[in-house]
Amino acid sequence: MTGEQRNGINRLAVRVDSSPKVGYGHLMRVNVLARKFLQHGCDITYLTRTSSAVSKTSPSQVNVYQLSEREVEETLNWLEIHEPGALLTDSYMIDTPYQRKLCESVPILITVTDDTRFTLCSDVNINGNIHATELDYNWIGEKPEMLLGTDYLLIRDEFQRLADEDPPWRDPPEQALITFGGSDVNSVTPDIIYSFDGFELEVNVVIGPGFSNETEIIKAARKTDANFNLLREPENLPRLMFDADFAVSAVGNTVYELLLTGTPVIGIPQSNNQLPIFEELSSRDAINAIEINSDVSVDEFI
């Protein structure tokens, strides 16, 4: 969407959820777009089933509206009353029939997707994944404007700026990073910590806002022979990525951030929708890959 189009939208609605169960990736990337709209004086409301989590991890200027199990009816009613200039959706709950109803209720419907699980019924579709241009999309009615591929990655400006700097790589490595998004949905961080046993490394461990396994993480760090820094929602995450000699990470939006900062990555996909990213980056030798459910060891990568 161009700057001129953003300037023409005075009120934007966003449909997104975040929680330890669904993760925080959808929210983090729509926050990127929200900040752009806010710079143009746009009034923004997030419509969500998880208002507590969304409120804690969104720009402070954003309004948050809690939806119930009667979501479709409530959303359509809210759109009728408030008449936003556009609605942005980033949720696997927005299937084709739901999209059709939304498209009839707003001037512009923007869908943010990762795959082709639903036939599209929107005006604009954004998929910033590396494999997005290779997917076969279907749509109802007029073809949406398709913004596909890494030119349309929804990445914070801090990462974009660091992409122009030369990373401080050290050989042998001295500093590592463990980061599994906002919620560590499969609770793999403790196992990754144990895999560093015996290495003389400083390891920064990111604990996101939705982590439910902090006790296990602390226990693992205490029992493992390495120097761990447990960092709860660090504000300087882009710099931590940039300063790391390598990182162990999930293969969602975070892996793109690491690639932008020039950080070598050991990637461990955590869900089926991360598998195409995992496979594409592996085929390009862009990451060191560990399969799901494999025994993790950093020894072969150091």
mmCIF file of C-alpha atoms in Angstrom:
data_model
loop_
_atom_site.group_PDB
_atom_site.id
_atom_site.type_symbol
_atom_site.label_atom_id
_atom_site.label_comp_id
_atom_site.label_asym_id
_atom_site.label_seq_id
_atom_site.Cartn_x
_atom_site.Cartn_y
_atom_site.Cartn_z
ATOM 1 C CA MET A 1 0.000 0.000 0.000
ATOM 2 C CA THR A 2 1.453 3.353 -1.007
ATOM 3 C CA GLY A 3 1.955 6.372 1.208
ATOM 4 C CA GLU A 4 -0.781 8.175 -0.752
ATOM 5 C CA GLN A 5 -3.235 5.373 0.044
ATOM 6 C CA ARG A 6 -2.271 5.476 3.742
ATOM 7 C CA ASN A 7 -2.853 9.235 3.787
ATOM 8 C CA GLY A 8 -6.364 8.648 2.452
ATOM 9 C CA ILE A 9 -7.361 6.338 5.329
ATOM 10 C CA ASN A 10 -8.285 8.248 8.486
ATOM 11 C CA ARG A 11 -9.629 5.279 10.430
ATOM 12 C CA LEU A 12 -8.189 1.744 10.257
ATOM 13 C CA ALA A 13 -9.525 -1.433 11.862
ATOM 14 C CA VAL A 14 -7.233 -4.413 12.440
ATOM 15 C CA ARG A 15 -8.396 -7.974 13.186
ATOM 16 C CA VAL A 16 -5.623 -9.837 15.045
ATOM 17 C CA ASP A 17 -5.056 -12.102 18.064
ATOM 18 C CA SER A 18 -2.038 -13.013 20.174
ATOM 19 C CA SER A 19 -1.562 -15.358 23.094
ATOM 20 C CA PRO A 20 0.812 -18.074 24.330
ATOM 21 C CA LYS A 21 -1.266 -20.558 22.323
ATOM 22 C CA VAL A 22 -1.499 -18.759 18.970
ATOM 23 C CA GLY A 23 1.826 -16.943 19.276
ATOM 24 C CA TYR A 24 2.704 -13.277 18.820
ATOM 25 C CA GLY A 25 3.946 -13.213 15.222
ATOM 26 C CA HIS A 26 0.662 -12.000 13.701
ATOM 27 C CA LEU A 27 0.469 -9.129 16.178
ATOM 28 C CA MET A 28 4.105 -8.110 15.780
ATOM 29 C CA ARG A 29 3.853 -7.764 12.033
ATOM 30 C CA VAL A 30 0.561 -5.828 11.988
ATOM 31 C CA ASN A 31 2.118 -3.517 14.586
ATOM 32 C CA VAL A 32 4.644 -2.594 11.891
ATOM 33 C CA LEU A 33 1.873 -1.460 9.550
ATOM 34 C CA ALA A 34 -0.033 0.200 12.384
ATOM 35 C CA ARG A 35 2.964 2.381 13.232
ATOM 36 C CA LYS A 36 3.146 3.528 9.609
ATOM 37 C CA PHE A 37 -0.520 4.510 9.650
ATOM 38 C CA LEU A 38 -0.129 6.233 13.025
ATOM 39 C CA GLN A 39 2.606 8.414 11.536
ATOM 40 C CA HIS A 40 -0.045 9.741 9.152
ATOM 41 C CA GLY A 41 -2.461 10.559 11.979
ATOM 42 C CA CYS A 42 -4.694 7.541 11.441
ATOM 43 C CA ASP A 43 -7.091 6.381 14.182
ATOM 44 C CA ILE A 44 -6.579 2.634 14.709
ATOM 45 C CA THR A 45 -8.626 0.004 16.541
ATOM 46 C CA TYR A 46 -7.591 -3.622 16.994
ATOM 47 C CA LEU A 47 -10.537 -6.037 17.045
ATOM 48 C CA THR A 48 -9.434 -9.119 18.963
ATOM 49 C CA ARG A 49 -10.432 -12.138 21.024
ATOM 50 C CA THR A 50 -7.320 -11.659 23.201
ATOM 51 C CA SER A 51 -7.478 -8.039 24.311
ATOM 52 C CA SER A 52 -5.243 -8.423 27.376
ATOM 53 C CA ALA A 53 -2.285 -9.818 25.422
ATOM 54 C CA VAL A 54 -2.837 -7.472 22.481
ATOM 55 C CA SER A 55 -3.008 -4.376 24.697
ATOM 56 C CA LYS A 56 0.337 -5.191 26.319
ATOM 57 C CA THR A 57 2.192 -5.597 23.019
ATOM 58 C CA SER A 58 0.713 -2.929 20.736
ATOM 59 C CA PRO A 59 1.481 0.761 20.138
ATOM 60 C CA SER A 60 0.030 2.808 22.986
ATOM 61 C CA GLN A 61 -2.026 4.965 20.574
ATOM 62 C CA VAL A 62 -4.023 1.968 19.348
ATOM 63 C CA ASN A 63 -7.557 1.318 20.653
ATOM 64 C CA VAL A 64 -8.410 -2.299 21.522
ATOM 65 C CA TYR A 65 -11.911 -3.782 21.220
ATOM 66 C CA GLN A 66 -12.661 -7.159 22.804
ATOM 67 C CA LEU A 67 -14.643 -9.628 20.685
ATOM 68 C CA SER A 68 -16.649 -12.517 22.123
ATOM 69 C CA GLU A 69 -17.621 -15.874 20.619
ATOM 70 C CA ARG A 70 -20.176 -13.947 18.557
ATOM 71 C CA GLU A 71 -17.254 -12.484 16.684
ATOM 72 C CA VAL A 72 -18.627 -12.224 13.157
ATOM 73 C CA GLU A 73 -21.806 -10.460 14.250
ATOM 74 C CA GLU A 74 -19.890 -8.146 16.598
ATOM 75 C CA THR A 75 -17.262 -7.292 13.997
ATOM 76 C CA LEU A 76 -19.808 -6.472 11.308
ATOM 77 C CA ASN A 77 -21.761 -4.344 13.799
ATOM 78 C CA TRP A 78 -18.597 -2.479 14.842
ATOM 79 C CA LEU A 79 -17.700 -1.815 11.194
ATOM 80 C CA GLU A 80 -21.198 -0.485 10.467
ATOM 81 C CA ILE A 81 -21.056 1.925 13.412
ATOM 82 C CA HIS A 82 -17.470 3.183 13.039
ATOM 83 C CA GLU A 83 -17.091 3.047 9.239
ATOM 84 C CA PRO A 84 -13.302 2.616 8.976
ATOM 85 C CA GLY A 85 -11.639 3.406 5.672
ATOM 86 C CA ALA A 86 -9.990 -0.022 5.649
ATOM 87 C CA LEU A 87 -9.828 -3.279 7.574
ATOM 88 C CA LEU A 88 -6.583 -5.230 7.906
ATOM 89 C CA THR A 89 -6.812 -8.893 8.942
ATOM 90 C CA ASP A 90 -3.994 -11.183 10.096
ATOM 91 C CA SER A 91 -5.687 -14.264 11.488
ATOM 92 C CA TYR A 92 -6.215 -17.871 10.432
ATOM 93 C CA MET A 93 -9.798 -17.493 11.673
ATOM 94 C CA ILE A 94 -10.694 -15.265 8.705
ATOM 95 C CA ASP A 95 -11.854 -17.860 6.160
ATOM 96 C CA THR A 96 -13.380 -17.151 2.756
ATOM 97 C CA PRO A 97 -17.044 -16.693 3.863
ATOM 98 C CA TYR A 98 -15.867 -14.363 6.646
ATOM 99 C CA GLN A 99 -13.717 -12.404 4.167
ATOM 100 C CA ARG A 100 -16.696 -12.044 1.838
ATOM 101 C CA LYS A 101 -18.800 -10.482 4.598
ATOM 102 C CA LEU A 102 -15.977 -8.167 5.603
ATOM 103 C CA CYS A 103 -15.308 -7.142 2.017
ATOM 104 C CA GLU A 104 -18.947 -6.066 1.706
ATOM 105 C CA SER A 105 -18.650 -3.993 4.898
ATOM 106 C CA VAL A 106 -15.522 -1.885 4.304
ATOM 107 C CA PRO A 107 -14.137 0.148 1.372
ATOM 108 C CA ILE A 108 -10.798 -1.736 1.477
ATOM 109 C CA LEU A 109 -10.088 -5.192 2.920
ATOM 110 C CA ILE A 110 -6.401 -6.076 3.357
ATOM 111 C CA THR A 111 -5.485 -9.669 4.194
ATOM 112 C CA VAL A 112 -2.086 -10.650 5.581
ATOM 113 C CA THR A 113 -1.462 -14.335 4.854
ATOM 114 C CA ASP A 114 1.242 -17.004 5.063
ATOM 115 C CA ASP A 115 -0.255 -19.612 2.753
ATOM 116 C CA THR A 116 -3.178 -20.417 0.460
ATOM 117 C CA ARG A 117 -5.435 -22.235 2.919
ATOM 118 C CA PHE A 118 -8.351 -19.936 1.998
ATOM 119 C CA THR A 119 -9.608 -18.604 -1.315
ATOM 120 C CA LEU A 120 -9.143 -14.836 -1.131
ATOM 121 C CA CYS A 121 -11.956 -12.325 -1.131
ATOM 122 C CA SER A 122 -10.071 -9.104 -0.445
ATOM 123 C CA ASP A 123 -8.771 -5.986 -2.164
ATOM 124 C CA VAL A 124 -5.122 -6.368 -1.144
ATOM 125 C CA ASN A 125 -3.228 -9.467 -0.035
ATOM 126 C CA ILE A 126 0.184 -9.272 1.655
ATOM 127 C CA ASN A 127 2.478 -12.276 2.035
ATOM 128 C CA GLY A 128 6.061 -11.267 2.763
ATOM 129 C CA ASN A 129 7.441 -14.790 3.065
ATOM 130 C CA ILE A 130 10.370 -15.857 0.914
ATOM 131 C CA HIS A 131 8.293 -18.508 -0.878
ATOM 132 C CA ALA A 132 5.180 -16.339 -1.375
ATOM 133 C CA THR A 133 5.628 -15.732 -5.107
ATOM 134 C CA GLU A 134 5.669 -19.486 -5.765
ATOM 135 C CA LEU A 135 2.253 -20.179 -4.240
ATOM 136 C CA ASP A 136 -0.911 -20.715 -6.287
ATOM 137 C CA TYR A 137 -3.596 -18.322 -5.071
ATOM 138 C CA ASN A 138 -7.322 -18.455 -5.740
ATOM 139 C CA TRP A 139 -9.724 -15.576 -5.325
ATOM 140 C CA ILE A 140 -13.370 -14.637 -5.678
ATOM 141 C CA GLY A 141 -14.296 -11.779 -7.977
ATOM 142 C CA GLU A 142 -11.616 -9.290 -8.993
ATOM 143 C CA LYS A 143 -8.041 -10.332 -8.338
ATOM 144 C CA PRO A 144 -6.618 -8.655 -5.214
ATOM 145 C CA GLU A 145 -3.540 -6.490 -5.444
ATOM 146 C CA MET A 146 -0.885 -9.072 -4.563
ATOM 147 C CA LEU A 147 2.060 -7.831 -2.488
ATOM 148 C CA LEU A 148 4.233 -10.938 -2.362
ATOM 149 C CA GLY A 149 7.765 -11.804 -1.353
ATOM 150 C CA THR A 150 10.413 -10.324 0.879
ATOM 151 C CA ASP A 151 9.988 -6.797 -0.527
ATOM 152 C CA TYR A 152 6.792 -6.772 1.552
ATOM 153 C CA LEU A 153 8.138 -8.211 4.804
ATOM 154 C CA LEU A 154 6.564 -6.471 7.775
ATOM 155 C CA ILE A 155 9.771 -5.782 9.691
ATOM 156 C CA ARG A 156 10.434 -3.013 12.207
ATOM 157 C CA ASP A 157 12.567 -0.085 11.092
ATOM 158 C CA GLU A 158 15.248 -0.926 13.694
ATOM 159 C CA PHE A 159 16.058 -4.126 11.812
ATOM 160 C CA GLN A 160 16.079 -2.369 8.467
ATOM 161 C CA ARG A 161 18.658 0.140 9.760
ATOM 162 C CA LEU A 162 20.941 -2.592 11.134
ATOM 163 C CA ALA A 163 20.899 -4.329 7.751
ATOM 164 C CA ASP A 164 23.245 -1.591 6.495
ATOM 165 C CA GLU A 165 25.886 -2.271 9.174
ATOM 166 C CA ASP A 166 28.636 -4.903 9.195
ATOM 167 C CA PRO A 167 27.977 -7.602 11.846
ATOM 168 C CA PRO A 168 30.732 -8.076 14.481
ATOM 169 C CA TRP A 169 31.276 -11.783 13.809
ATOM 170 C CA ARG A 170 33.902 -13.511 15.966
ATOM 171 C CA ASP A 171 35.696 -16.781 15.238
ATOM 172 C CA PRO A 172 35.443 -18.771 17.381
ATOM 173 C CA PRO A 173 32.072 -17.426 18.499
ATOM 174 C CA GLU A 174 31.774 -15.746 21.879
ATOM 175 C CA GLN A 175 28.143 -14.687 22.078
ATOM 176 C CA ALA A 176 24.947 -16.540 21.157
ATOM 177 C CA LEU A 177 21.238 -15.793 21.239
ATOM 178 C CA ILE A 178 18.233 -18.035 21.897
ATOM 179 C CA THR A 179 14.904 -16.601 20.754
ATOM 180 C CA PHE A 180 11.614 -18.401 20.156
ATOM 181 C CA GLY A 181 9.224 -15.547 19.597
ATOM 182 C CA GLY A 182 6.693 -14.147 22.009
ATOM 183 C CA SER A 183 5.419 -17.380 23.539
ATOM 184 C CA ASP A 184 7.693 -20.417 22.866
ATOM 185 C CA VAL A 185 4.611 -22.440 21.897
ATOM 186 C CA ASN A 186 6.404 -25.820 22.096
ATOM 187 C CA SER A 187 8.495 -24.953 25.171
ATOM 188 C CA VAL A 188 11.790 -25.742 23.457
ATOM 189 C CA THR A 189 13.913 -23.015 25.082
ATOM 190 C CA PRO A 190 14.948 -25.171 28.101
ATOM 191 C CA ASP A 191 16.140 -27.961 25.774
ATOM 192 C CA ILE A 192 18.120 -25.455 23.713
ATOM 193 C CA ILE A 193 19.755 -24.147 26.887
ATOM 194 C CA TYR A 194 20.859 -27.671 27.841
ATOM 195 C CA SER A 195 22.455 -28.054 24.401
ATOM 196 C CA PHE A 196 24.986 -25.329 25.310
ATOM 197 C CA ASP A 197 26.395 -27.353 28.206
ATOM 198 C CA GLY A 198 30.199 -27.251 28.207
ATOM 199 C CA PHE A 199 30.608 -24.298 25.834
ATOM 200 C CA GLU A 200 32.432 -21.169 26.958
ATOM 201 C CA LEU A 201 29.898 -18.781 25.516
ATOM 202 C CA GLU A 202 27.800 -15.884 26.705
ATOM 203 C CA VAL A 203 24.229 -16.780 25.746
ATOM 204 C CA ASN A 204 21.382 -14.261 25.775
ATOM 205 C CA VAL A 205 18.025 -15.991 26.248
ATOM 206 C CA VAL A 206 14.949 -13.995 25.229
ATOM 207 C CA ILE A 207 11.825 -14.585 27.338
ATOM 208 C CA GLY A 208 8.813 -13.232 25.468
ATOM 209 C CA PRO A 209 5.582 -11.762 26.865
ATOM 210 C CA GLY A 210 3.646 -15.035 26.519
ATOM 211 C CA PHE A 211 6.193 -17.479 27.930
ATOM 212 C CA SER A 212 4.694 -19.975 30.389
ATOM 213 C CA ASN A 213 7.921 -21.929 30.946
ATOM 214 C CA GLU A 214 10.109 -19.370 32.685
ATOM 215 C CA THR A 215 10.608 -21.627 35.713
ATOM 216 C CA GLU A 216 11.928 -24.411 33.474
ATOM 217 C CA ILE A 217 14.183 -21.923 31.669
ATOM 218 C CA ILE A 218 15.708 -20.705 34.952
ATOM 219 C CA LYS A 219 16.235 -24.289 36.099
ATOM 220 C CA ALA A 220 17.949 -25.241 32.839
ATOM 221 C CA ALA A 221 20.226 -22.199 32.945
ATOM 222 C CA ARG A 222 21.316 -23.008 36.503
ATOM 223 C CA LYS A 223 22.130 -26.626 35.611
ATOM 224 C CA THR A 224 24.028 -25.845 32.404
ATOM 225 C CA ASP A 225 27.710 -24.943 32.196
ATOM 226 C CA ALA A 226 27.562 -21.726 30.153
ATOM 227 C CA ASN A 227 27.041 -18.045 30.923
ATOM 228 C CA PHE A 228 23.328 -17.289 30.418
ATOM 229 C CA ASN A 229 21.591 -13.913 30.515
ATOM 230 C CA LEU A 230 17.823 -14.353 30.861
ATOM 231 C CA LEU A 231 16.213 -11.293 29.261
ATOM 232 C CA ARG A 232 12.489 -10.627 29.706
ATOM 233 C CA GLU A 233 11.030 -8.743 26.740
ATOM 234 C CA PRO A 234 14.263 -6.868 25.998
ATOM 235 C CA GLU A 235 13.765 -3.516 24.318
ATOM 236 C CA ASN A 236 17.115 -3.822 22.515
ATOM 237 C CA LEU A 237 16.328 -7.094 20.710
ATOM 238 C CA PRO A 238 17.501 -5.839 17.284
ATOM 239 C CA ARG A 239 20.913 -4.971 18.750
ATOM 240 C CA LEU A 240 21.084 -8.296 20.626
ATOM 241 C CA MET A 241 20.524 -10.084 17.331
ATOM 242 C CA PHE A 242 23.105 -7.982 15.552
ATOM 243 C CA ASP A 243 25.750 -8.521 18.261
ATOM 244 C CA ALA A 244 25.291 -12.311 18.400
ATOM 245 C CA ASP A 245 27.771 -14.551 16.592
ATOM 246 C CA PHE A 246 24.867 -16.928 15.942
ATOM 247 C CA ALA A 247 21.291 -17.510 17.087
ATOM 248 C CA VAL A 248 18.997 -20.472 17.706
ATOM 249 C CA SER A 249 15.504 -19.503 16.612
ATOM 250 C CA ALA A 250 12.092 -20.552 15.397
ATOM 251 C CA VAL A 251 11.463 -20.054 11.675
ATOM 252 C CA GLY A 252 8.741 -17.442 11.664
ATOM 253 C CA ASN A 253 9.109 -13.654 11.424
ATOM 254 C CA THR A 254 12.054 -13.779 13.827
ATOM 255 C CA VAL A 255 14.231 -15.621 11.314
ATOM 256 C CA TYR A 256 13.806 -12.795 8.810
ATOM 257 C CA GLU A 257 14.862 -10.293 11.465
ATOM 258 C CA LEU A 258 17.982 -12.344 12.148
ATOM 259 C CA LEU A 259 18.818 -12.554 8.463
ATOM 260 C CA LEU A 260 18.453 -8.785 8.149
ATOM 261 C CA THR A 261 20.919 -8.252 11.000
ATOM 262 C CA GLY A 262 23.345 -10.668 9.346
ATOM 263 C CA THR A 263 23.142 -13.184 12.202
ATOM 264 C CA PRO A 264 23.897 -16.842 11.364
ATOM 265 C CA VAL A 265 20.840 -18.893 12.347
ATOM 266 C CA ILE A 266 20.217 -22.407 13.586
ATOM 267 C CA GLY A 267 16.544 -22.679 12.646
ATOM 268 C CA ILE A 268 14.027 -24.981 14.320
ATOM 269 C CA PRO A 269 10.490 -24.738 12.848
ATOM 270 C CA GLN A 270 7.759 -24.760 15.476
ATOM 271 C CA SER A 271 4.606 -25.165 13.400
ATOM 272 C CA ASN A 272 3.459 -26.430 10.013
ATOM 273 C CA ASN A 273 3.206 -22.921 8.564
ATOM 274 C CA GLN A 274 6.923 -22.422 9.282
ATOM 275 C CA LEU A 275 7.917 -25.483 7.261
ATOM 276 C CA PRO A 276 7.846 -23.799 3.806
ATOM 277 C CA ILE A 277 10.062 -20.991 5.148
ATOM 278 C CA PHE A 278 12.352 -23.582 6.727
ATOM 279 C CA GLU A 279 12.606 -25.567 3.488
ATOM 280 C CA GLU A 280 13.179 -22.539 1.259
ATOM 281 C CA LEU A 281 15.858 -20.999 3.483
ATOM 282 C CA SER A 282 17.539 -24.388 3.891
ATOM 283 C CA SER A 283 17.639 -24.893 0.125
ATOM 284 C CA ARG A 284 19.383 -21.536 -0.210
ATOM 285 C CA ASP A 285 21.853 -22.338 2.615
ATOM 286 C CA ALA A 286 20.541 -19.247 4.388
ATOM 287 C CA ILE A 287 20.163 -21.068 7.712
ATOM 288 C CA ASN A 288 21.533 -24.115 9.482
ATOM 289 C CA ALA A 289 18.464 -26.299 9.858
ATOM 290 C CA ILE A 290 17.344 -28.719 12.555
ATOM 291 C CA GLU A 291 14.252 -30.802 11.868
ATOM 292 C CA ILE A 292 11.240 -30.764 14.154
ATOM 293 C CA ASN A 293 11.504 -33.211 17.095
ATOM 294 C CA SER A 294 15.202 -33.915 16.425
ATOM 295 C CA ASP A 295 17.768 -34.054 19.223
ATOM 296 C CA VAL A 296 19.273 -30.584 19.360
ATOM 297 C CA SER A 297 23.019 -30.019 19.617
ATOM 298 C CA VAL A 298 24.860 -26.826 18.775
ATOM 299 C CA ASP A 299 28.194 -28.653 18.680
ATOM 300 C CA GLU A 300 28.196 -29.292 14.918
ATOM 301 C CA PHE A 301 27.457 -25.627 14.145
ATOM 302 C CA ILE A 302 30.164 -23.998 16.316
#
